[in-house]
Amino acid sequence: MIVITTPTGGIGRQVLDNVLDALDAQDGGTAVRVIARDPARLTARARERAEVFQGSHADPGVLGAACEGADQVFWLVPPAPGADSVEGHFRAFTLPLCEVIARQGVARVVAVSSLGRGVAKDAGPITASLAMDDRIAATGVHYRALCPPFLMENLLGQAAALRDTGEFRMAYAADRVLRTCATADIAATAARLLLDGTWTGRADVPLVGPDALTPAGMAEVLSEVLGRPVRVRETTPQEYRASALRFGASEAGAQGLADMASAMDAQDFYGAAEPSTPETAPTSFRRWCEEVLSPAALV
């Protein structure tokens, strides 16, 4: 039994599709369950193939029911920029999972975390995700933390600006290498682990794409792919915070994002020191721009 959280989100949806594809190809009998706040957002295939539990996976009752008899769980704490506390938001999701593991004997958990273990300090949601890993692993469950750097999909929110102004903003030095990862690679790795019942213990799984691009270098790739000049505009963590507030983030949520940006700049845990991991993150930035961003930016 495999339980998948956030099955309508950007990563969880792809995890679910990959798991179902693999099971269909193998004609496997493994059951799949999903926890969804709004089951109407699931694909028709997902509603037909998976057992659906409606609600939040922060709800102990919903989570416990979905995990009854489960062997593997895909875990992702959804972003909540409006939360009163970044750490409190992660804790509110993680503690019910730890209780379910202890009570119901889930064997393995695959979770989306972040690069930066042992390096990232006071980094908002990154620090909170690393603390989540420690809480879950302390239960003794077999645990894999998927650890990507900067997600390429973060740029999708600026597709309209790329189209209209030829500019994207980055709270990071334009001339400093920023390692990246596509969510498709996270989902593919998660699915492989969920379908493998042999791994044990705790381990981080880095997902670092093949490029060593700076934001300025990303702008050059975008210019070539989109066929128009693209430039990057550096912003400060304070400007990032103000922008988040304008878009409805809470004071705590906006400050957490600013703290993350400051830590990324000062501690460089998403930078050049990380080697690429082609076995887990093969997608190049150019390929992602051609296949994902270009259609969105040209609409």
PDB file of C-alpha atoms in Angstrom:
ATOM      1  CA  MET A   1       0.000   0.000   0.000  1.00  0.00           C
ATOM      2  CA  ILE A   2       1.371   3.392  -1.066  1.00  0.00           C
ATOM      3  CA  VAL A   3      -0.035   6.652   0.324  1.00  0.00           C
ATOM      4  CA  ILE A   4       0.606   9.863  -1.612  1.00  0.00           C
ATOM      5  CA  THR A   5       0.063  13.315  -0.132  1.00  0.00           C
ATOM      6  CA  THR A   6      -0.427  16.535  -2.162  1.00  0.00           C
ATOM      7  CA  PRO A   7      -1.652  14.553  -5.203  1.00  0.00           C
ATOM      8  CA  THR A   8      -2.927  17.689  -6.955  1.00  0.00           C
ATOM      9  CA  GLY A   9       0.213  19.758  -6.310  1.00  0.00           C
ATOM     10  CA  GLY A  10       3.078  20.410  -8.675  1.00  0.00           C
ATOM     11  CA  ILE A  11       5.235  17.569  -7.347  1.00  0.00           C
ATOM     12  CA  GLY A  12       2.668  15.213  -5.814  1.00  0.00           C
ATOM     13  CA  ARG A  13       0.633  15.064  -9.020  1.00  0.00           C
ATOM     14  CA  GLN A  14       3.699  13.902 -10.937  1.00  0.00           C
ATOM     15  CA  VAL A  15       4.589  11.376  -8.245  1.00  0.00           C
ATOM     16  CA  LEU A  16       1.096   9.892  -8.473  1.00  0.00           C
ATOM     17  CA  ASP A  17       1.235   9.717 -12.273  1.00  0.00           C
ATOM     18  CA  ASN A  18       4.650   8.034 -12.202  1.00  0.00           C
ATOM     19  CA  VAL A  19       3.555   5.476  -9.620  1.00  0.00           C
ATOM     20  CA  LEU A  20       0.376   4.648 -11.546  1.00  0.00           C
ATOM     21  CA  ASP A  21       2.303   4.389 -14.825  1.00  0.00           C
ATOM     22  CA  ALA A  22       4.753   1.940 -13.281  1.00  0.00           C
ATOM     23  CA  LEU A  23       2.052  -0.169 -11.644  1.00  0.00           C
ATOM     24  CA  ASP A  24       0.011  -0.292 -14.845  1.00  0.00           C
ATOM     25  CA  ALA A  25       3.075  -1.352 -16.838  1.00  0.00           C
ATOM     26  CA  GLN A  26       3.839  -4.106 -14.347  1.00  0.00           C
ATOM     27  CA  ASP A  27       0.199  -5.083 -13.991  1.00  0.00           C
ATOM     28  CA  GLY A  28       0.984  -4.797 -10.297  1.00  0.00           C
ATOM     29  CA  GLY A  29      -1.499  -5.239  -7.529  1.00  0.00           C
ATOM     30  CA  THR A  30      -0.113  -2.573  -5.195  1.00  0.00           C
ATOM     31  CA  ALA A  31      -2.897  -0.375  -3.866  1.00  0.00           C
ATOM     32  CA  VAL A  32      -2.572   3.401  -3.948  1.00  0.00           C
ATOM     33  CA  ARG A  33      -4.245   5.910  -1.662  1.00  0.00           C
ATOM     34  CA  VAL A  34      -4.197   9.694  -1.886  1.00  0.00           C
ATOM     35  CA  ILE A  35      -5.081  12.452   0.563  1.00  0.00           C
ATOM     36  CA  ALA A  36      -6.626  15.447  -1.182  1.00  0.00           C
ATOM     37  CA  ARG A  37      -8.344  18.543   0.159  1.00  0.00           C
ATOM     38  CA  ASP A  38     -10.314  18.853  -3.077  1.00  0.00           C
ATOM     39  CA  PRO A  39     -10.742  15.485  -4.805  1.00  0.00           C
ATOM     40  CA  ALA A  40     -12.393  17.237  -7.757  1.00  0.00           C
ATOM     41  CA  ARG A  41      -8.949  18.474  -8.752  1.00  0.00           C
ATOM     42  CA  LEU A  42      -7.689  14.918  -9.192  1.00  0.00           C
ATOM     43  CA  THR A  43      -7.570  13.507 -12.699  1.00  0.00           C
ATOM     44  CA  ALA A  44     -10.247  11.032 -13.716  1.00  0.00           C
ATOM     45  CA  ARG A  45      -7.559   8.354 -13.828  1.00  0.00           C
ATOM     46  CA  ALA A  46      -6.444   9.125 -10.279  1.00  0.00           C
ATOM     47  CA  ARG A  47     -10.013   9.009  -8.932  1.00  0.00           C
ATOM     48  CA  GLU A  48     -10.580   5.683 -10.644  1.00  0.00           C
ATOM     49  CA  ARG A  49      -7.248   4.068  -9.781  1.00  0.00           C
ATOM     50  CA  ALA A  50      -6.561   5.367  -6.255  1.00  0.00           C
ATOM     51  CA  GLU A  51      -8.562   5.294  -3.040  1.00  0.00           C
ATOM     52  CA  VAL A  52      -9.231   8.904  -2.130  1.00  0.00           C
ATOM     53  CA  PHE A  53      -9.280  10.325   1.402  1.00  0.00           C
ATOM     54  CA  GLN A  54     -10.636  13.852   1.495  1.00  0.00           C
ATOM     55  CA  GLY A  55      -9.031  16.357   3.831  1.00  0.00           C
ATOM     56  CA  SER A  56      -5.646  17.593   4.977  1.00  0.00           C
ATOM     57  CA  HIS A  57      -2.756  15.308   5.841  1.00  0.00           C
ATOM     58  CA  ALA A  58      -2.230  17.536   8.879  1.00  0.00           C
ATOM     59  CA  ASP A  59      -5.504  16.118  10.226  1.00  0.00           C
ATOM     60  CA  PRO A  60      -4.578  13.136  12.447  1.00  0.00           C
ATOM     61  CA  GLY A  61      -7.866  11.375  11.726  1.00  0.00           C
ATOM     62  CA  VAL A  62      -7.589  11.699   7.958  1.00  0.00           C
ATOM     63  CA  LEU A  63      -3.913  10.767   7.941  1.00  0.00           C
ATOM     64  CA  GLY A  64      -4.435   7.799  10.258  1.00  0.00           C
ATOM     65  CA  ALA A  65      -7.269   6.417   8.144  1.00  0.00           C
ATOM     66  CA  ALA A  66      -5.300   6.809   4.916  1.00  0.00           C
ATOM     67  CA  CYS A  67      -2.199   5.151   6.393  1.00  0.00           C
ATOM     68  CA  GLU A  68      -3.999   2.163   7.884  1.00  0.00           C
ATOM     69  CA  GLY A  69      -2.044  -0.841   6.586  1.00  0.00           C
ATOM     70  CA  ALA A  70       0.225   1.365   4.473  1.00  0.00           C
ATOM     71  CA  ASP A  71       3.808   0.368   3.704  1.00  0.00           C
ATOM     72  CA  GLN A  72       5.126   3.483   1.952  1.00  0.00           C
ATOM     73  CA  VAL A  73       4.209   7.169   2.287  1.00  0.00           C
ATOM     74  CA  PHE A  74       5.132  10.081   0.041  1.00  0.00           C
ATOM     75  CA  TRP A  75       5.290  13.162   2.247  1.00  0.00           C
ATOM     76  CA  LEU A  76       5.336  16.819   1.285  1.00  0.00           C
ATOM     77  CA  VAL A  77       4.430  19.735   3.539  1.00  0.00           C
ATOM     78  CA  PRO A  78       2.566  22.194   1.278  1.00  0.00           C
ATOM     79  CA  PRO A  79       3.699  25.813   1.226  1.00  0.00           C
ATOM     80  CA  ALA A  80       1.629  28.153   3.369  1.00  0.00           C
ATOM     81  CA  PRO A  81       2.869  31.731   3.004  1.00  0.00           C
ATOM     82  CA  GLY A  82      -0.079  32.875   5.115  1.00  0.00           C
ATOM     83  CA  ALA A  83       0.874  30.751   8.136  1.00  0.00           C
ATOM     84  CA  ASP A  84       1.421  32.427  11.508  1.00  0.00           C
ATOM     85  CA  SER A  85       4.707  30.541  11.934  1.00  0.00           C
ATOM     86  CA  VAL A  86       6.905  28.770   9.385  1.00  0.00           C
ATOM     87  CA  GLU A  87       8.206  26.270  11.918  1.00  0.00           C
ATOM     88  CA  GLY A  88       4.726  25.886  13.407  1.00  0.00           C
ATOM     89  CA  HIS A  89       3.293  25.075   9.975  1.00  0.00           C
ATOM     90  CA  PHE A  90       5.823  22.283   9.401  1.00  0.00           C
ATOM     91  CA  ARG A  91       5.358  20.988  12.928  1.00  0.00           C
ATOM     92  CA  ALA A  92       1.564  20.891  12.567  1.00  0.00           C
ATOM     93  CA  PHE A  93       1.948  18.516   9.612  1.00  0.00           C
ATOM     94  CA  THR A  94       4.887  16.476  10.875  1.00  0.00           C
ATOM     95  CA  LEU A  95       3.758  15.572  14.378  1.00  0.00           C
ATOM     96  CA  PRO A  96       0.630  13.710  13.180  1.00  0.00           C
ATOM     97  CA  LEU A  97       2.809  11.725  10.764  1.00  0.00           C
ATOM     98  CA  CYS A  98       5.202  10.783  13.574  1.00  0.00           C
ATOM     99  CA  GLU A  99       2.245   9.624  15.667  1.00  0.00           C
ATOM    100  CA  VAL A 100       0.878   7.529  12.793  1.00  0.00           C
ATOM    101  CA  ILE A 101       4.288   5.926  12.207  1.00  0.00           C
ATOM    102  CA  ALA A 102       4.574   5.001  15.872  1.00  0.00           C
ATOM    103  CA  ARG A 103       1.012   3.713  16.155  1.00  0.00           C
ATOM    104  CA  GLN A 104       0.445   2.035  12.801  1.00  0.00           C
ATOM    105  CA  GLY A 105       3.862   0.805  11.749  1.00  0.00           C
ATOM    106  CA  VAL A 106       4.415   2.549   8.398  1.00  0.00           C
ATOM    107  CA  ALA A 107       7.630   1.068   7.030  1.00  0.00           C
ATOM    108  CA  ARG A 108       9.046   3.757   4.751  1.00  0.00           C
ATOM    109  CA  VAL A 109       8.621   7.487   4.172  1.00  0.00           C
ATOM    110  CA  VAL A 110       9.892   9.450   1.174  1.00  0.00           C
ATOM    111  CA  ALA A 111       9.734  13.209   1.777  1.00  0.00           C
ATOM    112  CA  VAL A 112      10.607  16.376  -0.106  1.00  0.00           C
ATOM    113  CA  SER A 113      13.176  18.369   1.861  1.00  0.00           C
ATOM    114  CA  SER A 114      16.068  20.601   0.773  1.00  0.00           C
ATOM    115  CA  LEU A 115      19.798  20.806   0.307  1.00  0.00           C
ATOM    116  CA  GLY A 116      21.621  22.543   3.122  1.00  0.00           C
ATOM    117  CA  ARG A 117      21.864  19.998   5.933  1.00  0.00           C
ATOM    118  CA  GLY A 118      24.650  20.997   8.285  1.00  0.00           C
ATOM    119  CA  VAL A 119      25.025  24.334   6.484  1.00  0.00           C
ATOM    120  CA  ALA A 120      21.706  26.185   6.330  1.00  0.00           C
ATOM    121  CA  LYS A 121      20.987  28.233   9.447  1.00  0.00           C
ATOM    122  CA  ASP A 122      18.063  30.583  10.089  1.00  0.00           C
ATOM    123  CA  ALA A 123      16.838  29.903   6.558  1.00  0.00           C
ATOM    124  CA  GLY A 124      13.081  30.058   6.999  1.00  0.00           C
ATOM    125  CA  PRO A 125      11.277  27.149   5.285  1.00  0.00           C
ATOM    126  CA  ILE A 126      14.574  25.414   4.497  1.00  0.00           C
ATOM    127  CA  THR A 127      15.474  25.219   8.175  1.00  0.00           C
ATOM    128  CA  ALA A 128      11.947  24.038   8.952  1.00  0.00           C
ATOM    129  CA  SER A 129      12.133  21.273   6.343  1.00  0.00           C
ATOM    130  CA  LEU A 130      15.453  20.026   7.706  1.00  0.00           C
ATOM    131  CA  ALA A 131      13.963  19.935  11.212  1.00  0.00           C
ATOM    132  CA  MET A 132      11.060  17.948   9.748  1.00  0.00           C
ATOM    133  CA  ASP A 133      13.535  15.336   8.516  1.00  0.00           C
ATOM    134  CA  ASP A 134      14.993  14.927  11.984  1.00  0.00           C
ATOM    135  CA  ARG A 135      11.565  14.526  13.581  1.00  0.00           C
ATOM    136  CA  ILE A 136      10.435  11.883  11.110  1.00  0.00           C
ATOM    137  CA  ALA A 137      13.718   9.946  11.161  1.00  0.00           C
ATOM    138  CA  ALA A 138      13.691   9.919  14.974  1.00  0.00           C
ATOM    139  CA  THR A 139      10.663   7.600  14.853  1.00  0.00           C
ATOM    140  CA  GLY A 140      12.928   4.869  13.454  1.00  0.00           C
ATOM    141  CA  VAL A 141      11.046   4.659  10.158  1.00  0.00           C
ATOM    142  CA  HIS A 142      13.115   3.951   7.044  1.00  0.00           C
ATOM    143  CA  TYR A 143      13.478   7.438   5.605  1.00  0.00           C
ATOM    144  CA  ARG A 144      14.635   9.128   2.420  1.00  0.00           C
ATOM    145  CA  ALA A 145      14.792  12.925   2.283  1.00  0.00           C
ATOM    146  CA  LEU A 146      14.760  14.237  -1.292  1.00  0.00           C
ATOM    147  CA  CYS A 147      17.058  17.260  -1.286  1.00  0.00           C
ATOM    148  CA  PRO A 148      16.811  19.599  -4.280  1.00  0.00           C
ATOM    149  CA  PRO A 149      18.309  23.090  -4.543  1.00  0.00           C
ATOM    150  CA  PHE A 150      16.440  25.954  -6.271  1.00  0.00           C
ATOM    151  CA  LEU A 151      13.415  24.629  -8.174  1.00  0.00           C
ATOM    152  CA  MET A 152      13.222  25.608 -11.820  1.00  0.00           C
ATOM    153  CA  GLU A 153       9.445  25.786 -11.436  1.00  0.00           C
ATOM    154  CA  ASN A 154       9.891  28.813  -9.177  1.00  0.00           C
ATOM    155  CA  LEU A 155      10.281  30.791 -12.392  1.00  0.00           C
ATOM    156  CA  LEU A 156       6.816  29.835 -13.630  1.00  0.00           C
ATOM    157  CA  GLY A 157       5.321  32.507 -11.406  1.00  0.00           C
ATOM    158  CA  GLN A 158       7.226  35.061 -13.483  1.00  0.00           C
ATOM    159  CA  ALA A 159       6.156  33.761 -16.897  1.00  0.00           C
ATOM    160  CA  ALA A 160       3.925  36.796 -17.491  1.00  0.00           C
ATOM    161  CA  ALA A 161       6.749  39.182 -16.612  1.00  0.00           C
ATOM    162  CA  LEU A 162       9.102  37.333 -18.957  1.00  0.00           C
ATOM    163  CA  ARG A 163       6.532  37.671 -21.716  1.00  0.00           C
ATOM    164  CA  ASP A 164       5.644  41.300 -21.088  1.00  0.00           C
ATOM    165  CA  THR A 165       8.894  42.867 -19.863  1.00  0.00           C
ATOM    166  CA  GLY A 166      11.660  40.371 -20.666  1.00  0.00           C
ATOM    167  CA  GLU A 167      12.688  40.385 -17.032  1.00  0.00           C
ATOM    168  CA  PHE A 168      12.687  38.026 -14.087  1.00  0.00           C
ATOM    169  CA  ARG A 169      13.614  38.819 -10.494  1.00  0.00           C
ATOM    170  CA  MET A 170      15.950  36.902  -8.250  1.00  0.00           C
ATOM    171  CA  ALA A 171      16.888  37.564  -4.617  1.00  0.00           C
ATOM    172  CA  TYR A 172      20.334  36.158  -5.350  1.00  0.00           C
ATOM    173  CA  ALA A 173      23.510  37.575  -6.887  1.00  0.00           C
ATOM    174  CA  ALA A 174      23.251  37.538 -10.679  1.00  0.00           C
ATOM    175  CA  ASP A 175      26.891  36.475 -11.078  1.00  0.00           C
ATOM    176  CA  ARG A 176      26.877  33.609  -8.567  1.00  0.00           C
ATOM    177  CA  VAL A 177      26.191  29.980  -9.479  1.00  0.00           C
ATOM    178  CA  LEU A 178      22.763  28.778  -8.377  1.00  0.00           C
ATOM    179  CA  ARG A 179      22.176  25.036  -8.676  1.00  0.00           C
ATOM    180  CA  THR A 180      18.713  24.017  -9.869  1.00  0.00           C
ATOM    181  CA  CYS A 181      16.387  21.034 -10.182  1.00  0.00           C
ATOM    182  CA  ALA A 182      13.199  20.293 -12.131  1.00  0.00           C
ATOM    183  CA  THR A 183      10.215  18.965 -10.193  1.00  0.00           C
ATOM    184  CA  ALA A 184       9.837  16.158 -12.729  1.00  0.00           C
ATOM    185  CA  ASP A 185      13.144  14.741 -11.501  1.00  0.00           C
ATOM    186  CA  ILE A 186      12.020  14.946  -7.875  1.00  0.00           C
ATOM    187  CA  ALA A 187       8.820  13.089  -8.758  1.00  0.00           C
ATOM    188  CA  ALA A 188      10.612  10.392 -10.760  1.00  0.00           C
ATOM    189  CA  THR A 189      13.028   9.723  -7.901  1.00  0.00           C
ATOM    190  CA  ALA A 190      10.209   9.655  -5.353  1.00  0.00           C
ATOM    191  CA  ALA A 191       8.247   7.162  -7.424  1.00  0.00           C
ATOM    192  CA  ARG A 192      11.242   4.844  -7.785  1.00  0.00           C
ATOM    193  CA  LEU A 193      11.748   4.821  -4.033  1.00  0.00           C
ATOM    194  CA  LEU A 194       8.054   4.294  -3.284  1.00  0.00           C
ATOM    195  CA  LEU A 195       8.007   1.265  -5.566  1.00  0.00           C
ATOM    196  CA  ASP A 196      11.150  -0.231  -3.999  1.00  0.00           C
ATOM    197  CA  GLY A 197      10.566  -2.101  -0.762  1.00  0.00           C
ATOM    198  CA  THR A 198      14.206  -3.012  -0.113  1.00  0.00           C
ATOM    199  CA  TRP A 199      15.939   0.161   1.083  1.00  0.00           C
ATOM    200  CA  THR A 200      16.472   0.731   4.786  1.00  0.00           C
ATOM    201  CA  GLY A 201      17.759   3.318   7.226  1.00  0.00           C
ATOM    202  CA  ARG A 202      17.972   7.056   6.799  1.00  0.00           C
ATOM    203  CA  ALA A 203      19.622   8.901   3.917  1.00  0.00           C
ATOM    204  CA  ASP A 204      19.509  12.167   2.037  1.00  0.00           C
ATOM    205  CA  VAL A 205      19.034  11.959  -1.731  1.00  0.00           C
ATOM    206  CA  PRO A 206      20.527  15.048  -3.418  1.00  0.00           C
ATOM    207  CA  LEU A 207      18.832  16.167  -6.638  1.00  0.00           C
ATOM    208  CA  VAL A 208      21.185  18.624  -8.323  1.00  0.00           C
ATOM    209  CA  GLY A 209      20.718  19.369 -12.007  1.00  0.00           C
ATOM    210  CA  PRO A 210      23.575  19.243 -14.530  1.00  0.00           C
ATOM    211  CA  ASP A 211      24.011  23.017 -14.922  1.00  0.00           C
ATOM    212  CA  ALA A 212      26.325  25.394 -13.085  1.00  0.00           C
ATOM    213  CA  LEU A 213      24.523  28.540 -14.198  1.00  0.00           C
ATOM    214  CA  THR A 214      24.366  31.929 -12.566  1.00  0.00           C
ATOM    215  CA  PRO A 215      21.056  33.840 -12.777  1.00  0.00           C
ATOM    216  CA  ALA A 216      22.700  35.902 -15.513  1.00  0.00           C
ATOM    217  CA  GLY A 217      23.511  32.653 -17.307  1.00  0.00           C
ATOM    218  CA  MET A 218      19.894  31.552 -16.902  1.00  0.00           C
ATOM    219  CA  ALA A 219      18.859  34.803 -18.567  1.00  0.00           C
ATOM    220  CA  GLU A 220      21.097  33.984 -21.541  1.00  0.00           C
ATOM    221  CA  VAL A 221      19.495  30.555 -21.905  1.00  0.00           C
ATOM    222  CA  LEU A 222      16.031  32.091 -21.628  1.00  0.00           C
ATOM    223  CA  SER A 223      16.915  34.653 -24.293  1.00  0.00           C
ATOM    224  CA  GLU A 224      17.915  31.902 -26.697  1.00  0.00           C
ATOM    225  CA  VAL A 225      14.907  29.693 -25.949  1.00  0.00           C
ATOM    226  CA  LEU A 226      12.299  32.474 -26.031  1.00  0.00           C
ATOM    227  CA  GLY A 227      13.895  34.294 -28.964  1.00  0.00           C
ATOM    228  CA  ARG A 228      13.900  37.668 -27.188  1.00  0.00           C
ATOM    229  CA  PRO A 229      16.221  39.522 -24.811  1.00  0.00           C
ATOM    230  CA  VAL A 230      15.827  38.465 -21.190  1.00  0.00           C
ATOM    231  CA  ARG A 231      17.546  40.031 -18.210  1.00  0.00           C
ATOM    232  CA  VAL A 232      17.654  39.230 -14.526  1.00  0.00           C
ATOM    233  CA  ARG A 233      16.970  41.883 -11.920  1.00  0.00           C
ATOM    234  CA  GLU A 234      18.594  41.354  -8.542  1.00  0.00           C
ATOM    235  CA  THR A 235      16.350  42.071  -5.573  1.00  0.00           C
ATOM    236  CA  THR A 236      17.161  42.264  -1.890  1.00  0.00           C
ATOM    237  CA  PRO A 237      15.666  40.001   0.780  1.00  0.00           C
ATOM    238  CA  GLN A 238      13.779  43.052   2.016  1.00  0.00           C
ATOM    239  CA  GLU A 239      12.259  43.598  -1.421  1.00  0.00           C
ATOM    240  CA  TYR A 240      11.387  39.900  -1.559  1.00  0.00           C
ATOM    241  CA  ARG A 241       9.646  40.246   1.794  1.00  0.00           C
ATOM    242  CA  ALA A 242       7.679  43.295   0.650  1.00  0.00           C
ATOM    243  CA  SER A 243       6.608  41.519  -2.535  1.00  0.00           C
ATOM    244  CA  ALA A 244       5.420  38.490  -0.560  1.00  0.00           C
ATOM    245  CA  LEU A 245       3.358  40.744   1.690  1.00  0.00           C
ATOM    246  CA  ARG A 246       1.749  42.397  -1.338  1.00  0.00           C
ATOM    247  CA  PHE A 247       0.736  38.951  -2.590  1.00  0.00           C
ATOM    248  CA  GLY A 248      -0.952  38.035   0.690  1.00  0.00           C
ATOM    249  CA  ALA A 249       1.756  36.402   2.790  1.00  0.00           C
ATOM    250  CA  SER A 250       1.624  36.776   6.550  1.00  0.00           C
ATOM    251  CA  GLU A 251       4.337  38.699   8.377  1.00  0.00           C
ATOM    252  CA  ALA A 252       5.867  35.381   9.454  1.00  0.00           C
ATOM    253  CA  GLY A 253       5.605  33.860   5.993  1.00  0.00           C
ATOM    254  CA  ALA A 254       7.156  36.877   4.292  1.00  0.00           C
ATOM    255  CA  GLN A 255       9.959  37.060   6.847  1.00  0.00           C
ATOM    256  CA  GLY A 256      10.635  33.355   6.380  1.00  0.00           C
ATOM    257  CA  LEU A 257      11.123  33.895   2.655  1.00  0.00           C
ATOM    258  CA  ALA A 258      13.409  36.846   3.313  1.00  0.00           C
ATOM    259  CA  ASP A 259      15.400  34.772   5.804  1.00  0.00           C
ATOM    260  CA  MET A 260      15.720  32.015   3.205  1.00  0.00           C
ATOM    261  CA  ALA A 261      17.016  34.483   0.606  1.00  0.00           C
ATOM    262  CA  SER A 262      19.515  35.984   3.065  1.00  0.00           C
ATOM    263  CA  ALA A 263      20.772  32.542   4.071  1.00  0.00           C
ATOM    264  CA  MET A 264      21.119  31.397   0.453  1.00  0.00           C
ATOM    265  CA  ASP A 265      23.271  34.443  -0.246  1.00  0.00           C
ATOM    266  CA  ALA A 266      25.401  34.279   2.900  1.00  0.00           C
ATOM    267  CA  GLN A 267      25.792  30.504   3.245  1.00  0.00           C
ATOM    268  CA  ASP A 268      25.770  29.467  -0.439  1.00  0.00           C
ATOM    269  CA  PHE A 269      24.234  26.021   0.165  1.00  0.00           C
ATOM    270  CA  TYR A 270      22.598  26.135  -3.290  1.00  0.00           C
ATOM    271  CA  GLY A 271      25.786  27.228  -5.007  1.00  0.00           C
ATOM    272  CA  ALA A 272      28.726  25.887  -6.933  1.00  0.00           C
ATOM    273  CA  ALA A 273      30.029  23.527  -4.272  1.00  0.00           C
ATOM    274  CA  GLU A 274      27.305  20.943  -4.907  1.00  0.00           C
ATOM    275  CA  PRO A 275      28.128  18.366  -7.616  1.00  0.00           C
ATOM    276  CA  SER A 276      25.430  17.401 -10.074  1.00  0.00           C
ATOM    277  CA  THR A 277      23.570  14.122  -9.586  1.00  0.00           C
ATOM    278  CA  PRO A 278      22.616  12.861 -13.063  1.00  0.00           C
ATOM    279  CA  GLU A 279      21.088   9.672 -11.688  1.00  0.00           C
ATOM    280  CA  THR A 280      18.461  11.660  -9.793  1.00  0.00           C
ATOM    281  CA  ALA A 281      18.349  15.041 -11.578  1.00  0.00           C
ATOM    282  CA  PRO A 282      19.154  14.726 -15.289  1.00  0.00           C
ATOM    283  CA  THR A 283      17.020  17.610 -16.588  1.00  0.00           C
ATOM    284  CA  SER A 284      19.020  20.611 -17.821  1.00  0.00           C
ATOM    285  CA  PHE A 285      17.791  24.169 -17.415  1.00  0.00           C
ATOM    286  CA  ARG A 286      17.638  24.590 -21.200  1.00  0.00           C
ATOM    287  CA  ARG A 287      15.519  21.481 -21.631  1.00  0.00           C
ATOM    288  CA  TRP A 288      13.175  22.612 -18.866  1.00  0.00           C
ATOM    289  CA  CYS A 289      12.846  26.062 -20.459  1.00  0.00           C
ATOM    290  CA  GLU A 290      12.020  24.490 -23.833  1.00  0.00           C
ATOM    291  CA  GLU A 291       9.517  21.974 -22.492  1.00  0.00           C
ATOM    292  CA  VAL A 292       7.907  23.784 -19.542  1.00  0.00           C
ATOM    293  CA  LEU A 293       8.601  27.501 -19.316  1.00  0.00           C
ATOM    294  CA  SER A 294       8.481  28.399 -23.000  1.00  0.00           C
ATOM    295  CA  PRO A 295       4.851  27.308 -23.522  1.00  0.00           C
ATOM    296  CA  ALA A 296       3.818  29.224 -20.371  1.00  0.00           C
ATOM    297  CA  ALA A 297       5.762  32.371 -21.268  1.00  0.00           C
ATOM    298  CA  LEU A 298       4.502  32.465 -24.845  1.00  0.00           C
ATOM    299  CA  VAL A 299       0.788  32.194 -24.036  1.00  0.00           C
TER     300      VAL A 299
END
